[in-house]
Short mmCIF file of N, CA and C in Angstrom, two decimals:
data_model
loop_
_atom_site.label_atom_id
_atom_site.label_comp_id
_atom_site.label_asym_id
_atom_site.label_seq_id
_atom_site.Cartn_x
_atom_site.Cartn_y
_atom_site.Cartn_z
N UNK W 28 0.70 -1.23 -0.01
CA UNK W 28 0.01 -0.12 0.14
C UNK W 28 0.88 1.02 -0.05
N UNK W 29 0.57 2.22 -0.86
CA UNK W 29 1.10 3.47 -0.86
C UNK W 29 1.18 4.30 0.51
N UNK W 30 2.08 5.18 0.67
CA UNK W 30 1.90 5.90 1.73
C UNK W 30 0.84 7.18 1.65
N UNK W 31 0.43 7.70 2.66
CA UNK W 31 -0.38 8.89 2.57
C UNK W 31 0.23 10.19 1.91
N UNK W 32 -0.48 10.67 1.46
CA UNK W 32 0.16 12.11 0.62
C UNK W 32 0.19 13.18 1.46
N UNK W 33 -0.24 13.35 2.70
CA UNK W 33 0.01 14.11 3.70
C UNK W 33 0.00 13.25 5.28
N UNK W 34 0.61 13.70 6.30
CA UNK W 34 0.67 13.25 7.43
C UNK W 34 -0.02 14.13 8.62
N UNK W 35 -0.24 13.56 9.64
CA UNK W 35 -1.10 14.30 10.79
C UNK W 35 -0.53 15.44 11.12
N UNK W 36 1.14 15.61 11.25
CA UNK W 36 1.58 16.78 11.55
C UNK W 36 1.48 17.98 10.71
N UNK W 37 1.07 17.69 9.47
CA UNK W 37 0.73 18.80 8.52
C UNK W 37 -0.38 19.08 8.71
N UNK W 38 -1.55 18.23 8.98
CA UNK W 38 -2.71 18.77 9.47
C UNK W 38 -2.78 19.45 10.73
N UNK W 39 -2.15 19.16 11.77
CA UNK W 39 -2.00 19.99 13.21
C UNK W 39 -1.36 21.29 12.84
N UNK W 40 -0.43 21.35 11.66
CA UNK W 40 0.06 22.72 11.71
C UNK W 40 -0.96 23.67 11.07
N UNK W 41 -1.80 22.88 10.24
CA UNK W 41 -2.75 23.81 9.41
C UNK W 41 -4.00 24.09 10.43
N UNK W 42 -4.17 23.19 11.35
CA UNK W 42 -5.44 23.59 12.12
C UNK W 42 -5.08 23.62 13.63
N UNK W 43 -4.84 22.42 14.44
CA UNK W 43 -4.48 22.60 15.84
C UNK W 43 -4.27 21.05 16.18
N UNK W 44 -3.36 21.15 17.48
CA UNK W 44 -2.83 19.81 17.84
C UNK W 44 -4.26 18.63 18.07
N UNK W 45 -4.23 17.57 17.64
CA UNK W 45 -5.20 16.60 17.73
C UNK W 45 -5.32 16.03 19.07
N UNK W 46 -6.60 15.69 19.33
CA UNK W 46 -6.85 15.08 20.67
C UNK W 46 -6.66 13.37 20.41
N UNK W 47 -6.35 12.84 21.45
CA UNK W 47 -6.44 10.97 21.19
C UNK W 47 -7.47 10.83 20.43
N UNK W 48 -8.83 11.09 20.86
CA UNK W 48 -9.96 10.67 20.25
C UNK W 48 -9.95 11.12 18.81
N UNK W 49 -9.34 12.24 18.38
CA UNK W 49 -9.58 12.62 16.89
C UNK W 49 -8.44 12.15 16.07
N UNK W 50 -7.40 11.64 16.59
CA UNK W 50 -6.19 11.04 15.73
C UNK W 50 -6.69 9.96 14.67
N UNK W 51 -7.33 8.78 15.23
CA UNK W 51 -7.99 7.81 14.33
C UNK W 51 -9.11 8.26 13.48
N UNK W 52 -9.66 9.36 13.61
CA UNK W 52 -10.54 9.79 12.77
C UNK W 52 -9.90 10.56 11.54
N UNK W 53 -8.85 11.33 11.98
CA UNK W 53 -8.13 12.13 11.28
C UNK W 53 -7.32 11.10 10.20
N UNK W 54 -6.77 10.45 10.86
CA UNK W 54 -5.65 9.09 10.08
C UNK W 54 -6.65 8.49 9.03
N UNK W 55 -8.07 8.21 9.27
CA UNK W 55 -8.69 7.66 8.18
C UNK W 55 -9.13 8.59 7.03
N UNK W 56 -9.41 9.90 7.49
CA UNK W 56 -9.71 10.84 6.30
C UNK W 56 -8.63 11.17 5.64
N UNK W 57 -7.37 11.32 6.02
CA UNK W 57 -6.08 11.44 5.33
C UNK W 57 -5.83 10.41 4.45
N UNK W 58 -6.14 9.13 4.74
CA UNK W 58 -5.89 8.18 3.86
C UNK W 58 -7.08 8.00 2.86
N UNK W 59 -8.11 8.22 3.15
CA UNK W 59 -9.36 8.56 2.12
C UNK W 59 -8.94 9.41 1.10
N UNK W 60 -8.49 10.68 1.66
CA UNK W 60 -8.17 11.85 0.87
C UNK W 60 -7.17 11.52 -0.18
N UNK W 61 -6.25 10.77 0.38
CA UNK W 61 -5.04 10.14 -0.74
C UNK W 61 -5.56 9.15 -1.60
N UNK W 62 -6.39 8.48 -1.03
CA UNK W 62 -6.84 7.58 -2.24
C UNK W 62 -7.83 8.02 -3.25
N UNK W 63 -8.58 8.92 -2.73
CA UNK W 63 -9.41 9.74 -3.89
C UNK W 63 -8.55 10.54 -4.82
N UNK W 64 -7.27 11.02 -4.38
CA UNK W 64 -6.59 11.74 -5.31
C UNK W 64 -5.85 10.69 -6.22
N UNK W 65 -5.33 9.63 -5.75
CA UNK W 65 -4.54 8.65 -6.31
C UNK W 65 -5.57 8.09 -7.59
N UNK W 66 -6.81 7.92 -7.22
CA UNK W 66 -7.89 7.25 -7.92
C UNK W 66 -8.03 8.13 -9.12
N UNK W 67 -8.20 9.45 -9.10
CA UNK W 67 -8.19 10.57 -10.12
C UNK W 67 -6.80 10.56 -10.90
N UNK W 68 -5.77 10.70 -10.09
CA UNK W 68 -4.44 10.86 -10.98
C UNK W 68 -3.39 9.63 -10.49
N UNK W 69 -3.65 8.71 -11.33
CA UNK W 69 -2.75 7.56 -11.05
C UNK W 69 -1.28 7.58 -10.95
N UNK W 70 -1.02 8.80 -11.81
CA UNK W 70 0.79 9.06 -12.00
C UNK W 70 0.90 10.25 -11.02
N UNK W 71 0.19 10.46 -9.74
CA UNK W 71 0.71 11.62 -9.00
C UNK W 71 1.93 11.33 -8.15
N UNK W 72 2.10 10.05 -7.84
CA UNK W 72 3.64 9.92 -7.13
C UNK W 72 4.79 9.91 -7.98
N UNK W 73 4.56 9.56 -9.22
CA UNK W 73 5.33 10.05 -10.17
C UNK W 73 5.96 11.31 -10.50
N UNK W 74 4.73 12.18 -10.47
CA UNK W 74 4.86 13.55 -10.79
C UNK W 74 5.65 14.25 -9.72
N UNK W 75 5.36 13.79 -8.29
CA UNK W 75 5.71 14.49 -7.13
C UNK W 75 7.18 14.57 -6.99
N UNK W 76 7.74 13.09 -7.54
CA UNK W 76 9.12 12.75 -7.39
C UNK W 76 9.82 13.35 -8.69
N UNK W 77 9.25 13.58 -9.86
CA UNK W 77 9.96 13.91 -11.10
C UNK W 77 10.36 15.59 -10.91
N UNK W 78 11.62 15.96 -10.74
CA UNK W 78 12.08 17.36 -10.58
C UNK W 78 11.69 18.04 -11.75
N UNK W 79 11.18 17.78 -13.08
CA UNK W 79 10.84 18.52 -14.20
C UNK W 79 9.23 19.08 -13.83
N UNK W 80 8.68 18.17 -12.84
CA UNK W 80 7.16 18.44 -12.80
C UNK W 80 7.23 19.71 -11.71
N UNK W 81 6.20 20.67 -12.12
CA UNK W 81 6.17 21.81 -10.94
C UNK W 81 5.36 21.30 -9.72
N UNK W 82 4.79 20.03 -9.88
CA UNK W 82 3.69 19.69 -8.75
C UNK W 82 4.95 19.39 -7.34
N UNK W 83 4.58 19.85 -6.45
CA UNK W 83 5.46 19.27 -5.34
C UNK W 83 4.43 18.59 -4.09
N UNK W 84 5.27 17.81 -3.26
CA UNK W 84 4.67 16.92 -2.34
C UNK W 84 3.81 18.06 -1.39
N UNK W 85 4.27 19.28 -1.19
CA UNK W 85 3.58 20.19 -0.24
C UNK W 85 2.22 20.58 -1.01
N UNK W 86 2.48 20.70 -2.40
CA UNK W 86 1.01 21.28 -3.12
C UNK W 86 0.03 20.19 -2.73
N UNK W 87 0.44 18.88 -3.09
CA UNK W 87 -0.59 17.88 -2.80
C UNK W 87 -1.00 17.71 -1.28
N UNK W 88 -0.25 17.83 -0.13
CA UNK W 88 -0.39 17.60 0.92
C UNK W 88 -1.48 18.90 1.29
N UNK W 89 -1.31 20.01 0.88
CA UNK W 89 -2.31 21.07 1.02
C UNK W 89 -3.77 20.72 0.74
N UNK W 90 -3.79 19.91 -0.51
CA UNK W 90 -5.05 19.47 -0.98
C UNK W 90 -5.57 18.66 0.00
N UNK W 91 -4.76 17.72 0.38
CA UNK W 91 -5.38 16.36 1.15
C UNK W 91 -5.78 17.19 2.55
N UNK W 92 -4.79 18.21 3.17
CA UNK W 92 -5.37 18.74 4.38
C UNK W 92 -6.77 19.48 4.32
N UNK W 93 -6.82 20.04 3.36
CA UNK W 93 -8.10 21.07 3.05
C UNK W 93 -9.38 19.74 2.93
N UNK W 94 -9.05 18.72 2.44
CA UNK W 94 -10.14 17.53 2.07
C UNK W 94 -10.57 17.02 3.52
N UNK W 95 -9.41 17.10 4.37
CA UNK W 95 -9.70 16.45 5.80
C UNK W 95 -10.30 17.49 6.73
N UNK W 96 -9.87 18.66 6.57
CA UNK W 96 -10.47 19.80 7.44
C UNK W 96 -11.86 19.80 6.93
N UNK W 97 -12.14 19.72 5.58
CA UNK W 97 -13.71 19.72 5.44
C UNK W 97 -14.56 18.49 6.07
N UNK W 98 -13.93 17.43 6.43
CA UNK W 98 -14.52 16.67 6.92
C UNK W 98 -14.55 16.42 8.54
N UNK W 99 -13.42 17.00 9.07
CA UNK W 99 -13.08 16.95 10.54
C UNK W 99 -13.58 18.20 11.34
N UNK W 100 -13.49 19.30 10.43
CA UNK W 100 -13.79 20.79 11.19
C UNK W 100 -14.93 21.20 10.66
N UNK W 101 -15.76 20.75 10.22
CA UNK W 101 -17.14 21.07 9.68
C UNK W 101 -18.14 21.33 10.75
N UNK W 102 -19.33 21.65 10.65
CA UNK W 102 -20.51 21.98 11.51
C UNK W 102 -20.86 20.52 11.95
N UNK W 103 -21.54 20.50 13.06
CA UNK W 103 -21.97 19.24 13.79
C UNK W 103 -23.04 18.65 12.93
N UNK W 104 -23.61 19.14 11.82
CA UNK W 104 -24.45 18.53 10.95
C UNK W 104 -23.76 18.46 9.52
N UNK W 105 -23.83 17.04 9.19
CA UNK W 105 -22.88 16.51 8.05
C UNK W 105 -23.53 17.20 6.76
N UNK W 106 -22.72 18.04 6.15
CA UNK W 106 -23.46 18.40 4.55
C UNK W 106 -23.95 19.87 5.02
N UNK W 107 -23.78 20.40 6.26
CA UNK W 107 -24.21 21.79 6.30
C UNK W 107 -23.08 22.89 5.96
N UNK W 108 -23.60 24.01 5.48
CA UNK W 108 -22.94 25.09 5.03
C UNK W 108 -22.88 26.11 6.46
N UNK W 109 -23.75 26.14 6.91
CA UNK W 109 -23.67 27.08 8.56
C UNK W 109 -24.35 26.18 9.16
N UNK W 110 -24.29 26.37 10.79
CA UNK W 110 -25.15 25.65 11.81
C UNK W 110 -25.07 26.81 12.96
N UNK W 111 -26.13 26.76 13.30
CA UNK W 111 -26.29 27.67 14.59
C UNK W 111 -27.21 27.01 15.70
N UNK W 112 -26.87 27.10 16.93
CA UNK W 112 -27.35 26.52 18.13
C UNK W 112 -27.70 27.32 19.21
N UNK W 113 -28.87 27.59 19.76
CA UNK W 113 -29.11 28.35 20.95
C UNK W 113 -29.95 27.40 22.24
N UNK W 114 -29.42 27.66 23.30
CA UNK W 114 -29.78 27.15 24.41
C UNK W 114 -31.14 27.11 25.00
N UNK W 115 -31.66 28.21 25.20
CA UNK W 115 -32.86 28.25 25.64
C UNK W 115 -33.91 29.24 24.99
N UNK W 116 -35.24 28.75 24.67
CA UNK W 116 -35.85 27.45 24.71
C UNK W 116 -35.61 26.58 23.55
N UNK W 117 -34.42 26.45 23.40
CA UNK W 117 -33.84 25.39 22.44
C UNK W 117 -34.05 25.61 20.83
N UNK W 118 -33.11 25.80 20.14
CA UNK W 118 -33.11 26.11 18.66
C UNK W 118 -31.81 25.62 18.09
N UNK W 119 -32.06 24.86 16.96
CA UNK W 119 -31.02 24.52 16.28
C UNK W 119 -31.15 24.77 14.64
N UNK W 120 -30.50 25.31 14.03
CA UNK W 120 -30.73 25.59 12.44
C UNK W 120 -29.44 24.99 11.93
N UNK W 121 -29.66 24.79 10.58
CA UNK W 121 -28.70 24.25 9.63
C UNK W 121 -29.12 24.38 8.19
N UNK W 122 -28.18 25.10 7.60
CA UNK W 122 -28.24 25.52 6.18
C UNK W 122 -27.51 24.55 5.40
N UNK W 123 -28.09 23.70 4.67
CA UNK W 123 -27.28 22.68 3.77
C UNK W 123 -26.92 22.96 2.41
N UNK W 124 -25.67 22.31 2.47
CA UNK W 124 -25.00 22.76 0.76
C UNK W 124 -25.80 22.11 0.00
N UNK W 125 -25.88 22.83 -1.36
CA UNK W 125 -26.70 22.05 -2.58
C UNK W 125 -25.75 21.07 -3.09
N UNK W 126 -24.61 20.93 -2.75
CA UNK W 126 -23.91 20.19 -3.67
C UNK W 126 -23.59 18.82 -2.94
N UNK W 127 -22.47 18.09 -3.27
CA UNK W 127 -22.17 16.87 -2.60
C UNK W 127 -21.74 17.08 -1.21
N UNK W 128 -21.95 16.05 -0.30
CA UNK W 128 -21.53 16.12 1.16
C UNK W 128 -20.51 15.29 1.22
N UNK W 129 -19.86 14.80 0.10
CA UNK W 129 -18.75 13.58 0.44
C UNK W 129 -17.59 14.46 0.70
N UNK W 130 -16.99 14.06 1.92
CA UNK W 130 -15.55 14.91 2.07
C UNK W 130 -14.49 14.59 1.14
N UNK W 131 -14.46 13.59 0.35
CA UNK W 131 -13.52 13.29 -0.65
C UNK W 131 -13.84 13.80 -1.69
N UNK W 132 -14.71 15.06 -1.87
CA UNK W 132 -14.97 15.69 -2.98
C UNK W 132 -13.72 16.68 -3.39
N UNK W 133 -13.40 16.50 -4.69
CA UNK W 133 -12.21 17.48 -5.13
C UNK W 133 -12.83 18.38 -5.73
N UNK W 134 -12.40 19.71 -5.28
CA UNK W 134 -13.09 20.91 -5.72
C UNK W 134 -12.42 21.45 -6.78
N UNK W 135 -12.62 22.62 -7.56
CA UNK W 135 -12.19 23.01 -8.81
C UNK W 135 -10.79 23.64 -8.44
N UNK W 136 -10.20 24.18 -7.52
CA UNK W 136 -9.20 24.85 -7.03
C UNK W 136 -7.96 23.62 -6.91
N UNK W 137 -8.65 22.44 -6.40
CA UNK W 137 -7.88 21.43 -5.98
C UNK W 137 -7.38 20.75 -7.43
N UNK W 138 -8.22 20.64 -8.26
CA UNK W 138 -7.82 20.12 -9.55
C UNK W 138 -6.63 21.24 -10.34
N UNK W 139 -6.96 22.45 -10.18
CA UNK W 139 -6.00 23.32 -10.72
C UNK W 139 -4.63 23.38 -10.19
N UNK W 140 -4.64 23.14 -8.91
CA UNK W 140 -3.14 22.91 -8.21
C UNK W 140 -2.71 21.63 -8.61
N UNK W 141 -3.40 20.30 -8.91
CA UNK W 141 -2.66 19.24 -9.05
C UNK W 141 -2.31 19.22 -10.78
N UNK W 142 -3.23 19.86 -11.53
CA UNK W 142 -2.90 19.71 -12.97
C UNK W 142 -2.14 20.85 -13.54
N UNK W 143 -1.73 21.70 -12.53
CA UNK W 143 -0.83 22.95 -12.85
C UNK W 143 -1.51 24.00 -13.46
N UNK W 144 -2.46 24.19 -13.47
CA UNK W 144 -3.34 25.45 -14.31
C UNK W 144 -3.48 26.69 -13.26
N UNK W 145 -3.27 26.66 -11.98
CA UNK W 145 -3.25 27.47 -10.85
C UNK W 145 -2.24 28.68 -11.14
N UNK W 146 -2.81 29.48 -11.92
CA UNK W 146 -1.98 30.93 -11.73
C UNK W 146 -3.06 31.86 -11.40
N UNK W 147 -2.44 32.66 -10.33
CA UNK W 147 -3.22 33.63 -9.73
C UNK W 147 -3.40 35.06 -10.61
N UNK W 148 -4.43 34.86 -11.23
CA UNK W 148 -4.32 36.23 -12.19
C UNK W 148 -5.70 36.95 -11.57
N UNK W 149 -5.60 38.13 -11.72
CA UNK W 149 -6.79 38.89 -11.46
C UNK W 149 -7.89 38.72 -12.71
N UNK W 150 -8.92 38.73 -12.24
CA UNK W 150 -10.05 38.84 -12.96
C UNK W 150 -11.04 40.03 -13.05
N UNK W 151 -11.34 40.65 -14.12
CA UNK W 151 -12.31 41.71 -14.21
C UNK W 151 -13.13 41.84 -15.30
N UNK W 152 -14.49 41.98 -15.05
CA UNK W 152 -15.39 41.96 -16.04
C UNK W 152 -16.18 43.49 -15.95
N UNK W 153 -16.21 44.22 -17.07
CA UNK W 153 -17.01 45.35 -16.91
C UNK W 153 -17.83 45.48 -18.03
N UNK W 154 -18.90 46.15 -17.88
CA UNK W 154 -20.00 46.15 -19.33
C UNK W 154 -19.30 47.23 -20.33
N UNK W 155 -19.98 47.10 -21.17
CA UNK W 155 -19.30 48.09 -22.40
C UNK W 155 -19.67 49.48 -21.93
N UNK W 156 -18.62 50.35 -22.22
CA UNK W 156 -18.64 51.67 -21.46
C UNK W 156 -19.88 52.74 -22.20
N UNK W 157 -20.26 52.37 -23.38
CA UNK W 157 -21.61 53.20 -23.90
C UNK W 157 -20.83 54.44 -24.47
N UNK W 158 -21.34 55.45 -24.57
CA UNK W 158 -20.86 56.74 -24.84
C UNK W 158 -20.71 57.78 -24.09
N UNK W 159 -20.09 57.54 -23.01
CA UNK W 159 -19.84 58.43 -21.93
C UNK W 159 -18.54 59.33 -21.89
N UNK W 160 -17.92 58.93 -22.86
CA UNK W 160 -16.38 59.68 -22.85
C UNK W 160 -16.49 61.13 -22.83
N UNK W 161 -17.50 61.68 -23.58
CA UNK W 161 -17.41 63.13 -23.60
C UNK W 161 -17.87 63.74 -22.17
N UNK W 162 -18.28 62.86 -21.30
CA UNK W 162 -18.51 63.52 -20.16
C UNK W 162 -17.12 63.66 -19.46
N UNK W 163 -15.96 63.36 -19.84
CA UNK W 163 -14.72 63.50 -19.27
C UNK W 163 -13.79 64.35 -19.83
N UNK W 164 -14.53 64.93 -20.99
CA UNK W 164 -13.49 65.99 -21.55
C UNK W 164 -14.08 67.39 -21.10
N UNK W 165 -12.48 68.20 -20.61
CA UNK W 165 -12.86 69.58 -20.15
C UNK W 165 -12.92 70.37 -21.04
N UNK W 166 -13.92 71.15 -21.35
CA UNK W 166 -13.73 72.30 -22.60
C UNK W 166 -12.87 73.14 -22.13
N UNK W 167 -12.57 73.57 -20.78
CA UNK W 167 -11.78 74.81 -20.46
C UNK W 167 -10.40 74.42 -20.98
N UNK W 168 -10.10 73.29 -20.86
CA UNK W 168 -8.74 72.74 -21.39
C UNK W 168 -8.13 72.75 -22.74
N UNK W 169 -9.23 73.05 -23.55
CA UNK W 169 -8.97 73.11 -25.07
C UNK W 169 -8.57 74.34 -25.60
N UNK W 170 -7.70 74.46 -26.42
CA UNK W 170 -7.34 75.78 -27.03
C UNK W 170 -7.83 75.66 -28.33
#
């Protein structure tokens, strides 16, 4: 069996120290995330060790850690986007996600990291300007 793509030490650096009760659950989710990545990209281990490939072990570990955090650091209701609870006279509210509640779900930004298309570029969209250019012409300045 292949090694996991991240370790618990990396998870603890990103989150907090794990309790003894949380460690087995976190180990399971690290393994699950590693298996999900290896199922989608069978050559991931070769790419990590290839010096000509820009993908590093740290990049893949970042993806694994975020997949694990979505499973272990989520709201108490699985699949909830937000959760609130009040004590008296008892109230619980959960807003559920419209998408998958699978903690091994690979998000778009994770695909970009692994496939090498992640370039942080600004995105800007503006409607056509219309004919407003003459509003910014100062008649006093013309000779």
